Short mmCIF file of C-alpha atoms and ligand atoms in Angstrom, two decimals:
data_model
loop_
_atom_site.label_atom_id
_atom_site.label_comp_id
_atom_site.label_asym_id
_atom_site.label_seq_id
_atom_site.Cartn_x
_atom_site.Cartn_y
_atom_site.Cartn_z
CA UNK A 1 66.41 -8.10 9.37
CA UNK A 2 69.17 -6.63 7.02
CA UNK A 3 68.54 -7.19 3.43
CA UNK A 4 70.74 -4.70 2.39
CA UNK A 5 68.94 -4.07 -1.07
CA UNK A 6 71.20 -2.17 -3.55
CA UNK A 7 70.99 2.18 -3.65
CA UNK A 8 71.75 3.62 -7.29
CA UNK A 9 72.39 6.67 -8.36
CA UNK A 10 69.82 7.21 -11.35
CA UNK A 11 69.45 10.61 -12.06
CA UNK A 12 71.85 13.80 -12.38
CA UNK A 13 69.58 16.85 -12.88
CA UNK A 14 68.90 19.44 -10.62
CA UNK A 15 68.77 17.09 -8.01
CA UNK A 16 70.44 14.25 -7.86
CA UNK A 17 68.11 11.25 -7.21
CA UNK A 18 68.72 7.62 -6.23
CA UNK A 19 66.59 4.17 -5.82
CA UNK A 20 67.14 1.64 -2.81
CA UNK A 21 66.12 -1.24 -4.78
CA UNK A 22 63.52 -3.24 -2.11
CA UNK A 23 61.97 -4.64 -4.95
CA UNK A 24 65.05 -6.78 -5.41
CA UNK A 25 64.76 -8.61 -2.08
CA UNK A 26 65.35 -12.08 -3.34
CA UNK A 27 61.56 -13.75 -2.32
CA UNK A 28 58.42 -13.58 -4.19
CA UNK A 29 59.29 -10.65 -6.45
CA UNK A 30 60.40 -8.76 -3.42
CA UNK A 31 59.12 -5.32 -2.28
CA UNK A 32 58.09 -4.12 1.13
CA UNK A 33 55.50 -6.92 1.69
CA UNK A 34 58.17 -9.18 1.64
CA UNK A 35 60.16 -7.59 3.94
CA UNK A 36 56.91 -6.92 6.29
CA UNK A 37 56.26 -10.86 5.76
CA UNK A 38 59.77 -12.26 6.79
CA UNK A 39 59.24 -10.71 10.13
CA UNK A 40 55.87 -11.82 10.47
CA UNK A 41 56.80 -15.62 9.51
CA UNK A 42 59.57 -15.42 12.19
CA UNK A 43 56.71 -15.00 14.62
CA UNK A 44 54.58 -17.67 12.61
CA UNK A 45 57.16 -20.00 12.60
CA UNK A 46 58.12 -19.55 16.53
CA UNK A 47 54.30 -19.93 17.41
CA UNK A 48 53.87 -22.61 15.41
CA UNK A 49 50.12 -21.38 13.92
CA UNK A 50 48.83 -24.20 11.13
CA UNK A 51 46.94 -21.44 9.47
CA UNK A 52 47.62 -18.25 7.66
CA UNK A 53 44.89 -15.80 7.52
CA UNK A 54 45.00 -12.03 5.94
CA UNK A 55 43.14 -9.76 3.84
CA UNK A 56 43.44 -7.56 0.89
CA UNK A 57 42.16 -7.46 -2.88
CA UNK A 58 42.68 -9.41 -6.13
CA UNK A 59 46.22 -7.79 -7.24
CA UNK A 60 47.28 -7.19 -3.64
CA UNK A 61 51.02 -7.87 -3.28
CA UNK A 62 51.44 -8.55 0.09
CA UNK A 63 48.72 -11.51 -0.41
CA UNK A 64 50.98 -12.74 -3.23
CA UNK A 65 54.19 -12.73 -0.54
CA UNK A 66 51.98 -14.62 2.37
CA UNK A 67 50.72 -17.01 0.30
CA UNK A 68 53.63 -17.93 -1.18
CA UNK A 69 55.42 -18.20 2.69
CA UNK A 70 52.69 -20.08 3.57
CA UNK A 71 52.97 -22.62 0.69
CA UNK A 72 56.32 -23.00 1.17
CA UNK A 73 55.88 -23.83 4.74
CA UNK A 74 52.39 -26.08 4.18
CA UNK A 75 50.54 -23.94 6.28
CA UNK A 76 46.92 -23.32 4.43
CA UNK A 77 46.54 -19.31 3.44
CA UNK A 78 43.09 -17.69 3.66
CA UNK A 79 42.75 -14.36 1.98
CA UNK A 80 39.38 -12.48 2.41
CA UNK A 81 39.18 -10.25 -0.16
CA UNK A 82 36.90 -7.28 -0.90
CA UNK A 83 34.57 -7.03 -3.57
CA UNK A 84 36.08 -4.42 -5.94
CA UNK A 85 34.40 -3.73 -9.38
CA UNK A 86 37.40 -1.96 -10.85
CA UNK A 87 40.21 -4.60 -9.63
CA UNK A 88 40.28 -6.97 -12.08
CA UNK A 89 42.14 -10.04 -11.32
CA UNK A 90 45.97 -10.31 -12.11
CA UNK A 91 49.30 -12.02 -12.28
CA UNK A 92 49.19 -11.90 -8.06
CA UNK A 93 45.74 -13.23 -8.21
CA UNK A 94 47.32 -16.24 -10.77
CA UNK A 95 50.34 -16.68 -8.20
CA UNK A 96 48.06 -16.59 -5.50
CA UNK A 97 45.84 -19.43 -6.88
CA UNK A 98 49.45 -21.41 -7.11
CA UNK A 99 50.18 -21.25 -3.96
CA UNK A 100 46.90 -22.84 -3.10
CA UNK A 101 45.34 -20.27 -1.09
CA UNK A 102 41.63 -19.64 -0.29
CA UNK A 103 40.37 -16.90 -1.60
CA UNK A 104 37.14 -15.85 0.30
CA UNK A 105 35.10 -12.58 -0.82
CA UNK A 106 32.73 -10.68 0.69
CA UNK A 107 31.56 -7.09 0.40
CA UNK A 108 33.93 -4.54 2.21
CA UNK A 109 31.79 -3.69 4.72
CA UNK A 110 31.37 -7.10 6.03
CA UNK A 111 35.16 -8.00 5.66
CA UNK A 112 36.07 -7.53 9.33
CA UNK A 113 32.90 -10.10 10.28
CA UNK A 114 34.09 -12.29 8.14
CA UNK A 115 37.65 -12.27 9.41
CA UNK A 116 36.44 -12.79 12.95
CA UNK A 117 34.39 -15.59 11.88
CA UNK A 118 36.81 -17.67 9.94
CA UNK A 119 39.09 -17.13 13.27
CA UNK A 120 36.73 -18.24 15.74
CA UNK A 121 35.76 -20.94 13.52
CA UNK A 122 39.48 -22.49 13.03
CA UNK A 123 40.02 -21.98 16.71
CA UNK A 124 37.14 -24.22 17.26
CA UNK A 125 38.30 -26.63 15.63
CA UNK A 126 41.62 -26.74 17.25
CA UNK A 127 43.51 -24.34 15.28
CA UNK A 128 46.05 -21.99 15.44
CA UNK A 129 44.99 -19.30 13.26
CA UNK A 130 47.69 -16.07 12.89
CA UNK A 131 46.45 -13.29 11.13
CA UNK A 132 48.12 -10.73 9.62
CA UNK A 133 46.57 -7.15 9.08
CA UNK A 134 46.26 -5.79 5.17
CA UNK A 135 49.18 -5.00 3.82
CA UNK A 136 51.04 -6.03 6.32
CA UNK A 137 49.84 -3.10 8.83
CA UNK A 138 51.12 -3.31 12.87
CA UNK A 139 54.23 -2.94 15.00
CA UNK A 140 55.97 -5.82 13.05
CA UNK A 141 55.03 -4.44 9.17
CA UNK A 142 56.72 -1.19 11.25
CA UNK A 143 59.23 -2.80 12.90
CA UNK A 144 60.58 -4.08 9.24
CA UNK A 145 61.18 -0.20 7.83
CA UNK A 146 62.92 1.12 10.49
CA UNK A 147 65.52 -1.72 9.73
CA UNK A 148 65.38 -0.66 6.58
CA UNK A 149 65.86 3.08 7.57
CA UNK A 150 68.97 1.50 9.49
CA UNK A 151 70.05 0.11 5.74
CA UNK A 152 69.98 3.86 4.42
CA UNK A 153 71.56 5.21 7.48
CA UNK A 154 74.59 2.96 6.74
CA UNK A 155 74.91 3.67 3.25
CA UNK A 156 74.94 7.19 4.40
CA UNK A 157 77.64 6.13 6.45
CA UNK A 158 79.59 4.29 4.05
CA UNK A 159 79.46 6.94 1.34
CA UNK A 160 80.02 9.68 3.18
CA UNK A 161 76.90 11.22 1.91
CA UNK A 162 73.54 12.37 3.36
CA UNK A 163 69.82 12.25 1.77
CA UNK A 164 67.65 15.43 2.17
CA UNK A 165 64.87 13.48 0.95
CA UNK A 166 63.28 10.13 1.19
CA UNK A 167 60.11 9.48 -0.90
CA UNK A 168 58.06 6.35 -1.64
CA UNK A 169 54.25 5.04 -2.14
CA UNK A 170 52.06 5.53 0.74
CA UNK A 171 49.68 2.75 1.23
CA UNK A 172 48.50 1.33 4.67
CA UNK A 173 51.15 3.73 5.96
CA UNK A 174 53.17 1.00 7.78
CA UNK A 175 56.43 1.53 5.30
CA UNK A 176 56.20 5.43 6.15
CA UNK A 177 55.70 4.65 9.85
CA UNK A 178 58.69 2.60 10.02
CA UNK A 179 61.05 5.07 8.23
CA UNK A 180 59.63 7.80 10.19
CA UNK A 181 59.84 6.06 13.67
CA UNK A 182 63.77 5.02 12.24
CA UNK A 183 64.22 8.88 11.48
CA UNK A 184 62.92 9.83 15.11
CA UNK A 185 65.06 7.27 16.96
CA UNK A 186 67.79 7.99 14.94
CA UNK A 187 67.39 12.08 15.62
CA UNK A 188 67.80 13.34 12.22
CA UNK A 189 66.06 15.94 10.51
CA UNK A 190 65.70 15.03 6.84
CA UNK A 191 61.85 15.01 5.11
CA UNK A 192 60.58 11.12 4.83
CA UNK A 193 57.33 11.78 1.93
CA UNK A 194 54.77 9.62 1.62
CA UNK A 195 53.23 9.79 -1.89
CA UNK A 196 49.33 8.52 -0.82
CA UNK A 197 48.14 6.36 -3.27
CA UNK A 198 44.33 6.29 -2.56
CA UNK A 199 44.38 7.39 1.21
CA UNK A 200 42.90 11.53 1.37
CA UNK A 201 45.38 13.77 3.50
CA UNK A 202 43.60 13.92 6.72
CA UNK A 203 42.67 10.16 7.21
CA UNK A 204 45.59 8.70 5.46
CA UNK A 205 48.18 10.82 7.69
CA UNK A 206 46.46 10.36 10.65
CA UNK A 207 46.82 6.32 10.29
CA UNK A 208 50.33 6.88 9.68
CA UNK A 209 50.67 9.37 12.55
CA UNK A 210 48.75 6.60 15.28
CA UNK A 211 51.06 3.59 13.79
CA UNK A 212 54.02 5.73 15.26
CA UNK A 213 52.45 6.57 18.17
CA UNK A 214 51.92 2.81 18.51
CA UNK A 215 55.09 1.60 17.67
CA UNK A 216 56.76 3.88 20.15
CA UNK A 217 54.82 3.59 22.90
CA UNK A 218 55.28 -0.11 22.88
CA UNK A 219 59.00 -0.06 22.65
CA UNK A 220 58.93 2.46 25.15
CA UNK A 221 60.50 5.32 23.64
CA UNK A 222 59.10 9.16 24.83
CA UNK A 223 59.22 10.99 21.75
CA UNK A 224 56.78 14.59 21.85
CA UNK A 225 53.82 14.24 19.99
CA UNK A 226 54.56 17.79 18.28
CA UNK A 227 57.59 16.16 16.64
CA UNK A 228 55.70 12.81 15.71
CA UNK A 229 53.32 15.36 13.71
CA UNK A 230 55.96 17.41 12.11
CA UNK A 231 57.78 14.52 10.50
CA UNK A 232 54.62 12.68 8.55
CA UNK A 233 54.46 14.37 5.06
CA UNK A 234 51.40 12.13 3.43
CA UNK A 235 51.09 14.12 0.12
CA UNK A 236 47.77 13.02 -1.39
CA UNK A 237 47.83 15.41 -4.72
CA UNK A 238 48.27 13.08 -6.60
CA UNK A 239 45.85 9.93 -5.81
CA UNK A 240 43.85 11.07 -9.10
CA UNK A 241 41.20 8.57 -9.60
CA UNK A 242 42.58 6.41 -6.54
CA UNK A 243 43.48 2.92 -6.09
CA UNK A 244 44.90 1.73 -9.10
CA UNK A 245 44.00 4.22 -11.35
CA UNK A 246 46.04 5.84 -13.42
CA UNK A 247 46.89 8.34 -16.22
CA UNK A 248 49.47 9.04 -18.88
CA UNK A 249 52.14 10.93 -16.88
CA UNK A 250 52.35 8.21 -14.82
CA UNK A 251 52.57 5.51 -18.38
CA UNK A 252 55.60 7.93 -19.57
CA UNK A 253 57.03 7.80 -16.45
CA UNK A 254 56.48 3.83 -16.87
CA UNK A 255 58.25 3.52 -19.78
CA UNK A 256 60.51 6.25 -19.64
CA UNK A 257 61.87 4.20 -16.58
CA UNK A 258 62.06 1.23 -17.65
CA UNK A 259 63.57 2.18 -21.60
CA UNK A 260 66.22 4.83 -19.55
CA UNK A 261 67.04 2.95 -16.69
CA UNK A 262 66.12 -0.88 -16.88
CA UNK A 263 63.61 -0.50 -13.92
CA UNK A 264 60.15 -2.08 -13.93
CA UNK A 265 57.65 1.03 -11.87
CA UNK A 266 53.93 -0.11 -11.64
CA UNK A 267 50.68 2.62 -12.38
CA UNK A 268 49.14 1.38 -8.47
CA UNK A 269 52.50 2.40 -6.39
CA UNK A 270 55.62 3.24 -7.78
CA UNK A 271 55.05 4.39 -10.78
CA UNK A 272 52.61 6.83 -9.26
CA UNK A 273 54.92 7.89 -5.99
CA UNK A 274 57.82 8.89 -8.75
CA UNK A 275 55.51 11.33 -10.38
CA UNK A 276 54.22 12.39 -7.68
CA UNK A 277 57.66 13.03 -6.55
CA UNK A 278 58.32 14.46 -9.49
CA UNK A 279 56.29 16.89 -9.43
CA UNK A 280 56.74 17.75 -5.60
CA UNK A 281 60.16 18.49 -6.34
CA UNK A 282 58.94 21.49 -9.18
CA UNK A 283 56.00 22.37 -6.86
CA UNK A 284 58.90 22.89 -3.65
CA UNK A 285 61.15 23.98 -6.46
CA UNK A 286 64.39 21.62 -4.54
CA UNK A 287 67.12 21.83 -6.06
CA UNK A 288 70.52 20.69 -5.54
CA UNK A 289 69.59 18.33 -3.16
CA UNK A 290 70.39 14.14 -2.61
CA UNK A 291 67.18 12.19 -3.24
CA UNK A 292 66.12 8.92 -2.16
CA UNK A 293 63.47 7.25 -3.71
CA UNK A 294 62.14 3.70 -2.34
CA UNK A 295 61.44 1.62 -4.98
CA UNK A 296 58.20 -0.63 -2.72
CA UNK A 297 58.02 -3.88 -5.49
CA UNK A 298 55.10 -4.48 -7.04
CA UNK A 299 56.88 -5.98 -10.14
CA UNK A 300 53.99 -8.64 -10.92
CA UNK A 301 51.74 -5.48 -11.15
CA UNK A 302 53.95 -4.22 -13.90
CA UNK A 303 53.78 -6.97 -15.94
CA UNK A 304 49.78 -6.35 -15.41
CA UNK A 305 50.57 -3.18 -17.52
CA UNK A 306 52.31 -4.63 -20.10
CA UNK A 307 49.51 -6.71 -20.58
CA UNK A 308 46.56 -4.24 -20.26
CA UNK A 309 48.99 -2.17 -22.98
CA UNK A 310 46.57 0.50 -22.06
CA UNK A 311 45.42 3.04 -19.25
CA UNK A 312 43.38 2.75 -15.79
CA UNK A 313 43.87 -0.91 -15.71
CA UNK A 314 42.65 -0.77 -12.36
C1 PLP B 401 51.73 -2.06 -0.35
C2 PLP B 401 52.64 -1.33 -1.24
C3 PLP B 401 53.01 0.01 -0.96
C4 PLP B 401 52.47 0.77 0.21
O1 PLP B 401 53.05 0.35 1.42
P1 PLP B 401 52.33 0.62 2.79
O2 PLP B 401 53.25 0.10 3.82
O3 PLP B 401 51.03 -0.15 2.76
O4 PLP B 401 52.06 2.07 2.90
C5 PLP B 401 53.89 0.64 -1.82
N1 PLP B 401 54.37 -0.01 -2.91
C6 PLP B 401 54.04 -1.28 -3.20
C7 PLP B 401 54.61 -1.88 -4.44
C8 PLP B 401 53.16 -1.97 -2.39
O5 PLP B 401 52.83 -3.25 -2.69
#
């Protein structure tokens, strides 16, 4: 699906650095879990399931997209979500409770039981459960970033311009798979990097790394494993104290953005994957180079931080 969301220029230093705005898709707030969710809903909508089910935690924003799909459409929304002493609940949680989903918790080692149970329990009783993976992980949460690796390509096109760089938050690893499998279809050489923002290097990449695999293998394309590895860069310096958590260079960066620039950045994804881009652009010392930096949504989680007013608001 082309969205088309808007790429501005917002920086002139060394580099110069723009935004593709996918916060700005026009549903739900926008951001990647909307995009992820309008291609899952096309298959929801051709199979005709009556029930919704997914998973993820109290400020997720791809629960906060489903749920809202799923109102739209009547279809009841079940969201198992873990336990998690340092989420607090949030402005996704509120919207959430809106929308009229169920919001089912267990600990997070018994969330995949309880996912199979609440399936085999619609199904016998007639239903058509579809669920859809955390985050919006799988071929079609995939599938929706290499269209909008497509989007860049044609701006690239159009402007007569090339990016050296793309970088964005690194979560579940679906958005990175997508632009990655997009950059390997597509034959270019440019470096996509995922900013991780909780995942550790070696099992965060290597989910990213078998998504391609996946994705490839089912659309049939041969593409050498060597080269699958070379193009996932899953930087995880700067996860500090993990999910959610976050500290003042990532506040300044907050605020700095949003007083310089008009641009809402959260301290869970964006706000975090600019630093960290930040600083992997000293670190690599790059310079002079065209920069394109994915802004993933997450505005609700913003407003969170306006209302916390205060660090590691979890
Ligand atoms: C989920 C999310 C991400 C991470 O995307 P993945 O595809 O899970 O890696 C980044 N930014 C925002 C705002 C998100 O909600």
């Amino acid at each position: 699906m082309n969205w088309n969301t808007p790429i501005c220029k917002v920086n002139e230093t060394e580099n110069t650095i723009y935004i593709k705005r996918e916060d700005l898709i026009p549903y739900s707030f926008g951001g990647n879990k909307a995009r992820k969710a309008f291609l899952f809903f096309k298959e929801i909508d051709a199979c005709k399931a009556d029930y919704v089910v997914t998973y993820g935690s109290a400020c997720s924003n791809h629960c906060r997209v489903v749920a809202n799909m799923a109102c739209e459409r009547k279809i009841p929304c079940i969201i198992v979500s873990p336990f998690l002493s340092h989420v607090k609940n949030s402005y996704n949680t509120q919207m959430m409770e809106i929308f009229n989903a169920k919001i089912v918790t267990c600990p997070i080692d018994e969330v995949h039981q309880k996912i199979e149970n609440i399936l085999s329990e619609l199904k016998r009783y007639g239903h058509l459960p579809y669920f859809i993976a955390g985050g919006g992980h799988g071929n079609i949460g995939t599938q929706a970033y290499i269209d909008c690796y497509e989007e860049i390509c044609e701006y690239e096109k159009s402007m007569q311009m090339k990016f050296d760089y793309i970088f964005h938050a690194s979560g579940t690893g679906t958005t990175q798979a997508g632009l990655v499998c997009g950059q390997l279809i597509n034959g270019d050489n440019r470096k996509i990097v995922g900013i991780s923002i909780a995942r550790e290097e070696v099992y965060g990449r290597g989910i990213v790394v078998e998504s391609i695999r996946e994705y490839l293998d089912t659309a049939n394309r041969k593409i050498p494993e060597q080269k699958i590895q070379k193009s996932v860069i899953f930087d995880s310096s700067f996860v500090s104290g993990g999910y959610g958590v976050s500290e003042e260079g990532i506040n300044n960066i907050i605020d700095n953005m949003l007083s310089q620039r008009g641009i809402p950045l959260d301290q869970t994804y964006t706000g975090k994957a600019y630093y960290g881009m930040n600083e992997y652009i000293e670190k690599n010392n790059i310079k002079e180079k065209n920069i394109l930096f994915i802004h993933t949504g997450g505005t609700p989680l913003f407003f969170d931080y306006l209302n916390e007013g205060s660090l590691n608001n979890g």
